[in-house]
CSV table of C-alpha atoms in Angstrom, one decimal:
chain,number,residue,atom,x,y,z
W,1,UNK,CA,11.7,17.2,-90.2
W,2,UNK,CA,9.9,16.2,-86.8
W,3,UNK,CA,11.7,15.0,-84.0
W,4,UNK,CA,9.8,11.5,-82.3
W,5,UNK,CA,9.4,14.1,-79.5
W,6,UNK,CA,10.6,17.7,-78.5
W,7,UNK,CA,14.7,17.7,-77.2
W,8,UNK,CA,16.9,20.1,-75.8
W,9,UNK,CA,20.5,19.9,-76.4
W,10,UNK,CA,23.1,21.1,-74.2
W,11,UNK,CA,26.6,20.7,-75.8
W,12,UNK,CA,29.9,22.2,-73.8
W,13,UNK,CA,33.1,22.4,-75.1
W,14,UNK,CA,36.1,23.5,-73.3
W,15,UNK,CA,38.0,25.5,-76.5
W,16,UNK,CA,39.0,27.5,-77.0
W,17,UNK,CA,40.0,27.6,-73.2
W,18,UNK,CA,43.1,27.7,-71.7
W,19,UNK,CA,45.5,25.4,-72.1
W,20,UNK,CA,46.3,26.8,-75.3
W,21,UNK,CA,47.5,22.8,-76.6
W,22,UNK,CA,45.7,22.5,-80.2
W,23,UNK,CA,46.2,20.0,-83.1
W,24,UNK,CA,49.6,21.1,-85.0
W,25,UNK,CA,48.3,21.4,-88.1
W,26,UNK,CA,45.9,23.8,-87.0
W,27,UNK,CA,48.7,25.4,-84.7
W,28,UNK,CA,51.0,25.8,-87.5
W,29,UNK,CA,48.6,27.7,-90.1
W,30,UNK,CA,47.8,29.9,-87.6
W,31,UNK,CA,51.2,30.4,-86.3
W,32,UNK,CA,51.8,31.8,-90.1
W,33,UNK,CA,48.7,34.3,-90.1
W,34,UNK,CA,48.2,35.5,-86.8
W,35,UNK,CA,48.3,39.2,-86.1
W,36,UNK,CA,49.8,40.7,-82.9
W,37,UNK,CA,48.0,42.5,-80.7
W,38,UNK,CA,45.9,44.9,-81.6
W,39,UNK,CA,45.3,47.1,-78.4
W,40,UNK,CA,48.7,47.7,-76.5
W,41,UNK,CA,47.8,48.8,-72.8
W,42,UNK,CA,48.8,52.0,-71.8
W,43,UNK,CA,51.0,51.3,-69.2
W,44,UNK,CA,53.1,53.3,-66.5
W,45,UNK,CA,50.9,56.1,-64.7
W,46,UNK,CA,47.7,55.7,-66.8
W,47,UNK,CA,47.0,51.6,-66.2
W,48,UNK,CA,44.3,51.6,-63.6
W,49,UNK,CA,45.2,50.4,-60.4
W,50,UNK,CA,43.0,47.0,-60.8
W,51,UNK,CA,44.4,46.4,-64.0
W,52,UNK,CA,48.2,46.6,-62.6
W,53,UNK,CA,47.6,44.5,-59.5
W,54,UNK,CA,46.3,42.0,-61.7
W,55,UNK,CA,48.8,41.5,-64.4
W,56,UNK,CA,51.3,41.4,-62.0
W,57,UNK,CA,49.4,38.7,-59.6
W,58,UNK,CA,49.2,36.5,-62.7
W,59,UNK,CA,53.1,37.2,-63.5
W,60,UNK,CA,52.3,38.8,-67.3
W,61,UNK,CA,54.2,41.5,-67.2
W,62,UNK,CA,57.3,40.6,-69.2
W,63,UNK,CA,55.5,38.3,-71.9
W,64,UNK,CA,57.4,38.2,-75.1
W,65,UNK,CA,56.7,38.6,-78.4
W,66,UNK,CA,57.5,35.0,-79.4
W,67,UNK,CA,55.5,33.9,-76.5
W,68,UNK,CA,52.2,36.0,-77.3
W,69,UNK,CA,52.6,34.6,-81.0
W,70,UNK,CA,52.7,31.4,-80.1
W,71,UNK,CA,49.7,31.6,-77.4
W,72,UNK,CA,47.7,33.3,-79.9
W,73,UNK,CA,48.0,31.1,-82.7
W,74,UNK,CA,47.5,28.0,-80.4
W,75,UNK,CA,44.0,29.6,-79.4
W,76,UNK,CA,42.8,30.4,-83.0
W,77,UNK,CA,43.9,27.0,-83.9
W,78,UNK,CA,41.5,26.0,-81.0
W,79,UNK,CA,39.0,28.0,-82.2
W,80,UNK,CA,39.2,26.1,-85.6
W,81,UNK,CA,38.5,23.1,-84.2
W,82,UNK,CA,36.0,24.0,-82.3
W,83,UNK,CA,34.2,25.3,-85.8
W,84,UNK,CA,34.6,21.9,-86.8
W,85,UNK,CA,33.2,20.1,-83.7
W,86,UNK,CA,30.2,22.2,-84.1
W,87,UNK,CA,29.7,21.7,-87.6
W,88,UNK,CA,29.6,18.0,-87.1
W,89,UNK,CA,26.3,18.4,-84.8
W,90,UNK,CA,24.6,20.4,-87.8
W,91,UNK,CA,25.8,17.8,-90.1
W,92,UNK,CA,23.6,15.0,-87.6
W,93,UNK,CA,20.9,17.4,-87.6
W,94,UNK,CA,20.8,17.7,-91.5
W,95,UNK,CA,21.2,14.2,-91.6
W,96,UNK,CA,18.4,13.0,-89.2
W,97,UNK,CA,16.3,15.6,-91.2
W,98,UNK,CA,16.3,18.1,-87.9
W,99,UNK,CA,17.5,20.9,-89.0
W,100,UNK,CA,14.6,22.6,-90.2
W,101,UNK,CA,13.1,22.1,-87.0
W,102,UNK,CA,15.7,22.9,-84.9
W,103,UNK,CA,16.6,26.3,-82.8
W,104,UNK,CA,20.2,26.0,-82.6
W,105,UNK,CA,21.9,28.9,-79.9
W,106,UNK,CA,25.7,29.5,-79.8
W,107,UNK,CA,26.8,31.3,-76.7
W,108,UNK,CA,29.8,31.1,-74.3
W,109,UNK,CA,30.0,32.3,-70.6
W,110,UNK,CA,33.2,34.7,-71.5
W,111,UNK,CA,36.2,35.6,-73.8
W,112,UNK,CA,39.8,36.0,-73.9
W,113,UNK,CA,42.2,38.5,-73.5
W,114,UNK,CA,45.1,36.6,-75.7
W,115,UNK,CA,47.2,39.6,-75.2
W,116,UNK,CA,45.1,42.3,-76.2
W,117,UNK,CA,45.7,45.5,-73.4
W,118,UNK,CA,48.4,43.1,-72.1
W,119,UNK,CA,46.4,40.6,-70.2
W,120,UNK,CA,45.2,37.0,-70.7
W,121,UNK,CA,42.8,35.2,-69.9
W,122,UNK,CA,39.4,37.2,-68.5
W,123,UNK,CA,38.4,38.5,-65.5
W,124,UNK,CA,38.0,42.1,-66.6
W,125,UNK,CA,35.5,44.5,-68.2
W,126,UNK,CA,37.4,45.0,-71.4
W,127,UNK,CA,35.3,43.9,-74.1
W,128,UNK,CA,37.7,41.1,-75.0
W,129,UNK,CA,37.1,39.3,-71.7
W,130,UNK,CA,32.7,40.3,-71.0
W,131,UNK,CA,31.9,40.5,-74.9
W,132,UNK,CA,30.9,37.1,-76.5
W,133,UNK,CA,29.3,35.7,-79.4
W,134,UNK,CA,25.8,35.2,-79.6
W,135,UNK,CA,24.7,33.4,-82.7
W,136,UNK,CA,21.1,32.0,-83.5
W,137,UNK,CA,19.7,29.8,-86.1
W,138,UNK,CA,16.2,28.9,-86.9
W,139,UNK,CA,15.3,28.2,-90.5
W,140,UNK,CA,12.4,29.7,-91.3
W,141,UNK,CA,11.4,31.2,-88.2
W,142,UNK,CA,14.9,33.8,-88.1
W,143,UNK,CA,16.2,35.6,-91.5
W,144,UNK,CA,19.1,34.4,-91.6
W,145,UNK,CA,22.4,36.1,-92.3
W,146,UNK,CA,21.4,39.1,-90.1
W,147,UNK,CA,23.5,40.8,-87.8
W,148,UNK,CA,22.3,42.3,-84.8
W,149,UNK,CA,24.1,45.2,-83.3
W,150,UNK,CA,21.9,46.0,-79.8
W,151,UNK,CA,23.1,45.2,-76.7
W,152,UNK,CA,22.2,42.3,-75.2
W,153,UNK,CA,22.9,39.8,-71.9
W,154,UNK,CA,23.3,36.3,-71.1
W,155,UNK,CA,20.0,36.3,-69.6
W,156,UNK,CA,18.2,37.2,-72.7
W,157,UNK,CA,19.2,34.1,-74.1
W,158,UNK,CA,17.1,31.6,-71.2
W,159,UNK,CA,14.8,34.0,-72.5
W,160,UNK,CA,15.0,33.0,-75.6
W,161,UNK,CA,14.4,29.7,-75.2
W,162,UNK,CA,11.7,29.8,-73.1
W,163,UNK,CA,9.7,32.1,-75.5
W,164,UNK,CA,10.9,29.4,-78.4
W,165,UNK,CA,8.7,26.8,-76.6
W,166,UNK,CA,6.0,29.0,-75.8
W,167,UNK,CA,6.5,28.2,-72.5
W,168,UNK,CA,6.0,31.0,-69.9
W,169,UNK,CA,9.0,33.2,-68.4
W,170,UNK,CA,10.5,32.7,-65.3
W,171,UNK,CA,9.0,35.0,-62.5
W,172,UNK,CA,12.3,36.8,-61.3
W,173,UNK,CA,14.8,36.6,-64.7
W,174,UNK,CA,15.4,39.6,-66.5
W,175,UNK,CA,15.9,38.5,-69.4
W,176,UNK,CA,14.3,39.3,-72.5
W,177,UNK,CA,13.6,37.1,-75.4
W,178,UNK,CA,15.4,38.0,-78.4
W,179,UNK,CA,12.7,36.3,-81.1
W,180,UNK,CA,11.1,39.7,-81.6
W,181,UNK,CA,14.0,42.1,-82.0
W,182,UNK,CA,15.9,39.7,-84.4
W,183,UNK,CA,12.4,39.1,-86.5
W,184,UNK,CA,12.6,43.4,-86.9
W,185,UNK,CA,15.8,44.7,-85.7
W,186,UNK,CA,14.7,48.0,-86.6
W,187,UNK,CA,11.3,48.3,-85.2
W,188,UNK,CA,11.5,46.2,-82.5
W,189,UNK,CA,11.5,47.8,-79.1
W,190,UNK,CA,14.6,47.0,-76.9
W,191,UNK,CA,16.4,48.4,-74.3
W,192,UNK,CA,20.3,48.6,-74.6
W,193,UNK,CA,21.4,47.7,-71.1
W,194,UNK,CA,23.3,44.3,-70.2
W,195,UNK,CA,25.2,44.3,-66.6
W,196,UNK,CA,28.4,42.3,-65.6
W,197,UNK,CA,29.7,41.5,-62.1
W,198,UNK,CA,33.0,40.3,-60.7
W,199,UNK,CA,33.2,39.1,-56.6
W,200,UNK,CA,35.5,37.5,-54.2
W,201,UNK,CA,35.6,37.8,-50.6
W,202,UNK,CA,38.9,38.6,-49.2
W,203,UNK,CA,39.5,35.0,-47.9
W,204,UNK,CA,38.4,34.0,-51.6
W,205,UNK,CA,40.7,31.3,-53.9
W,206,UNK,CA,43.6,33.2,-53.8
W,207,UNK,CA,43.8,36.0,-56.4
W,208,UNK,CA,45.6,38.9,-56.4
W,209,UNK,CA,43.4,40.9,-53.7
W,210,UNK,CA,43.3,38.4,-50.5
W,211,UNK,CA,43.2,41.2,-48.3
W,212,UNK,CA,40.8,43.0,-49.7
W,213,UNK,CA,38.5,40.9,-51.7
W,214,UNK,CA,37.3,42.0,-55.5
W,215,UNK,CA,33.8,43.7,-55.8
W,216,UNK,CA,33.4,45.2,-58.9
W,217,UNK,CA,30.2,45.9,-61.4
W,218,UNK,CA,30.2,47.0,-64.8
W,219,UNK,CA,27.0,48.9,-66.7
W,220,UNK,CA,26.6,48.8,-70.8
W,221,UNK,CA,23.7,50.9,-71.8
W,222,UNK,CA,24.3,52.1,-75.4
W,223,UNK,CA,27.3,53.2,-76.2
W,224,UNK,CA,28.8,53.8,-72.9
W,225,UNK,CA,30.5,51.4,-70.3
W,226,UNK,CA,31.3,52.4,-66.9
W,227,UNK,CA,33.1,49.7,-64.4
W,228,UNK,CA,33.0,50.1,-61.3
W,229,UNK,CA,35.6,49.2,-58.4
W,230,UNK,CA,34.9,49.3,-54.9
W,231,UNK,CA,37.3,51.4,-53.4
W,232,UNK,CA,39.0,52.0,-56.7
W,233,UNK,CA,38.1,54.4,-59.2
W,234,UNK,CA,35.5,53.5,-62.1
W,235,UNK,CA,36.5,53.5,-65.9
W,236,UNK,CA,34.1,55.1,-68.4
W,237,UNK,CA,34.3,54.6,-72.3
W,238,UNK,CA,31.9,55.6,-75.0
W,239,UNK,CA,32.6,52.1,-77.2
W,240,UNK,CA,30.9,53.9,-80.2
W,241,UNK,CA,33.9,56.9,-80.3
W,242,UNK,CA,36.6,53.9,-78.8
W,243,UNK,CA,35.5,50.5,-79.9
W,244,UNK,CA,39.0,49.4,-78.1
W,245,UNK,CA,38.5,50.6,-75.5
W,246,UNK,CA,41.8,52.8,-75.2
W,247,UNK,CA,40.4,56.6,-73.6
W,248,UNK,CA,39.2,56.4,-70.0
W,249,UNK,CA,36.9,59.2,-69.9
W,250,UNK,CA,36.3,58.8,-65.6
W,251,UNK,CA,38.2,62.0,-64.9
W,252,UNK,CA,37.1,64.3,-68.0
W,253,UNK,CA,35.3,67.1,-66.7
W,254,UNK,CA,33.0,67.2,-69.7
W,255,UNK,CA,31.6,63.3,-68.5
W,256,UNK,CA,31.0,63.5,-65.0
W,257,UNK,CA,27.2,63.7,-65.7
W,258,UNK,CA,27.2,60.7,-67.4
W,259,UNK,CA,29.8,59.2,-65.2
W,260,UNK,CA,27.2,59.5,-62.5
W,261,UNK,CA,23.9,58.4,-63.7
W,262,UNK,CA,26.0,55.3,-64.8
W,263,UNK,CA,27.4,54.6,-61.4
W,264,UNK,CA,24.1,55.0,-60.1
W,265,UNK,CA,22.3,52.6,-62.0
W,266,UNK,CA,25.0,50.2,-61.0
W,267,UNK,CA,24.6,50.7,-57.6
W,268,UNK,CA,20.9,50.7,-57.2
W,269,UNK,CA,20.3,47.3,-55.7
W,270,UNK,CA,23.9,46.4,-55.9
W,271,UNK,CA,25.7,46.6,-52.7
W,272,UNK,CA,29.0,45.2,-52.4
W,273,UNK,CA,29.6,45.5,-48.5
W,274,UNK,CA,26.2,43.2,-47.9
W,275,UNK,CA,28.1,41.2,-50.9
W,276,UNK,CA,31.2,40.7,-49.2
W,277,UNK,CA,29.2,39.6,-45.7
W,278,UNK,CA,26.8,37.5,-47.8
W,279,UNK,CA,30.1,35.5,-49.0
W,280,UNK,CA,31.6,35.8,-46.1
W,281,UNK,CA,28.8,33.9,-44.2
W,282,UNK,CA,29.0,31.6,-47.2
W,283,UNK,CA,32.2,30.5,-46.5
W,284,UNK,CA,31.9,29.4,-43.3
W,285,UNK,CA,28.9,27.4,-44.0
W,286,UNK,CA,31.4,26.1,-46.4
W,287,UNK,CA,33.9,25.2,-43.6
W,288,UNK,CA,31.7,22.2,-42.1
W,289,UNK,CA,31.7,20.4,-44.8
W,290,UNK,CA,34.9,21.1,-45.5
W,291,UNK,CA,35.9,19.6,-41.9
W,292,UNK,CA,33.3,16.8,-42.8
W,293,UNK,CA,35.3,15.8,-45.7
W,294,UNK,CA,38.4,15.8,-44.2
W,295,UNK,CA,36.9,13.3,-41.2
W,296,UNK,CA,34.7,11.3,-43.2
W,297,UNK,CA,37.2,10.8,-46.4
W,298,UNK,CA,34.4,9.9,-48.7
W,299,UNK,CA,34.8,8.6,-52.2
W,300,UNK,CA,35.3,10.4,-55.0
W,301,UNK,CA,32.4,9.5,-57.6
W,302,UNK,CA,32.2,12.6,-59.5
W,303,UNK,CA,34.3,11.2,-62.3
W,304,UNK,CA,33.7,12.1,-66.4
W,305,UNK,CA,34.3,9.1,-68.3
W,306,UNK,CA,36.4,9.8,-71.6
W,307,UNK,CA,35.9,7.9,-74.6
W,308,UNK,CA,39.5,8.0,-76.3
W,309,UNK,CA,37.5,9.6,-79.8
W,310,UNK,CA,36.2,12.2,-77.6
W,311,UNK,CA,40.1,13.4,-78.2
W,312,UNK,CA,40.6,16.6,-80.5
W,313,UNK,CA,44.0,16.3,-80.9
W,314,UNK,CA,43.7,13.4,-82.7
W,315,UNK,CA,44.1,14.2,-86.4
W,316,UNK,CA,42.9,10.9,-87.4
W,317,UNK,CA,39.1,12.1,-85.8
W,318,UNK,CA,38.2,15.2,-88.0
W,319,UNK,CA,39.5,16.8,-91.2
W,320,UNK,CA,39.2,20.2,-92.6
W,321,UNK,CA,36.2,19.3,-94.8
W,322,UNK,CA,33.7,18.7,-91.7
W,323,UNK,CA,34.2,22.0,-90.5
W,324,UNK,CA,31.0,24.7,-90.7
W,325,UNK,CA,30.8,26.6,-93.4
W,326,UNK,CA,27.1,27.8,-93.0
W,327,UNK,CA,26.9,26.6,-96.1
């Protein structure tokens, strides 16, 4: 149950990520089961302005039904494999006796629209796009089979591990550990704040707002959500009364109060015209070595090498039995 010394793990996968190509055995179960969306965007005069510039700069307007079946099943057949990829490293723990000893953190950096409020992919505040998984396993340091309802950020989870290996915490981080509030989840003292932020400058990679560039903040702290736009208006939901997300309570009278102290909290330290100059600045720092490059012509060396097994598409690699059943 000891490793020969401490290790840390870092294990990426790309699914479920766009393509949407998955195994067809997978694809074809899920073809069969999948639901349609369940949050239909409520388009014409009440889509926010962001939101309409968007789906058309991505050309999903006119998506059809077949096509948002077939998308959808080919990223939950993803996600499948994905469950079975991961349950193979548990198996290597159990097997190399590791498990017992062995903080194991899922996370992922964002989620996915598949159709839900008409869009795809991410790049918005809806939770679909900024909400994502957080799953922890520790035997006999976490109870297991808890669930943990508090708002939390990415940053908690550096946190996390740093308090794990009783090392100290990183000066300038914000983040909190999560050990204490999931030993007591109800006595534990926690804030429920988490902050998300999307930028481009306006000579950015493209995107649907060139001209103007995309500055835009978003503030969780309890129930409610605001996002913010620069030069747009904000959105504000109260997630507890409208878990999808479907009232936009920015122009109700009866929520400007909260509409403010939420703007102003996402604000305070936040300030998207030094943002846009910062990048700005960036970018042509950027531009020498662009220029460099294009002189110099130097090799390309930054190459992954794929082993042909590393392919899961291949049904010969996995079956259905290796996949995690936290069992």
């Amino acid at each position: 149950g000891q490793a020969a010394e401490p290790f840390s793990l870092s294990v990426g996968f790309m699914l479920p990520h766009q393509p949407f190509v998955a195994r067809l055995q997978d694809y074809r179960y899920y073809y069969e089961n999948i639901t349609p969306p369940q949050t239909p965007e409520p388009f014409g005069e009440h889509l926010h302005p962001h939101i309409k510039r968007w789906r058309q700069a991505c050309e999903i307007e006119e998506v059809s039904e077949e096509e948002i079946r077939r998308a959808r099943a080919a990223y939950w057949a993803l996600v499948h494999r994905m469950d079975v990829l991961i349950g193979q490293i548990v198996a290597a723990l159990r097997e190399n006796d590791l498990e017992e000893n062995t903080l194991i953190l899922y996370t992922t950096d964002h989620g996915e629209h598949v159709g839900e409020h008409g869009l795809w992919w991410k790049q918005t505040f809806y939770e679909d796009s900024v909400k994502v998984p957080a799953i922890l396993a520790w035997p006999g340091r976490l109870p297991a089979g808890t669930r943990c309802d508090r708002v939390i950020s990415s940053l908690d989870l550096n946190a996390t591990m740093l308090n794990a290996l009783g090392c100290p915490a990183l000066p300038h981080s914000r983040g909190r550990s999560l050990l204490p509030l999931l030993a007591d989840p109800p006595s534990a003292a926690w804030d429920d704040v988490a902050f998300s932020e999307f930028c481009q400058d306006a000579a950015g990679a493209g995107g649907p707002f060139s001209e103007l560039g995309i500055f835009q903040r978003m503030i969780r702290r309890g129930p409610w959500k605001l996002n913010y736009y620069h030069g747009q208006p904000c959105q504000l939901f109260n997630l507890q009364d409208d878990p999808r997300e479907c009232c936009d309570l920015a122009a109700d009278p009866a929520y400007q109060e909260t509409l403010a102290a939420l703007k102003a909290e996402v604000l305070d330290g936040w300030d998207p015209d030094w943002i846009a100059a910062r990048m700005a600045a960036l970018r042509a720092d950027r531009s020498i070595l662009a220029a460099w490059g294009r002189t110099v012509q130097p090799l390309d060396q930054c190459r992954w090498k794929l082993d042909p097994a590393m392919d899961y598409l291949d049904p010969g690699q996995l079956d259905d039995s290796q996949r995690n059943t936290n069992k």
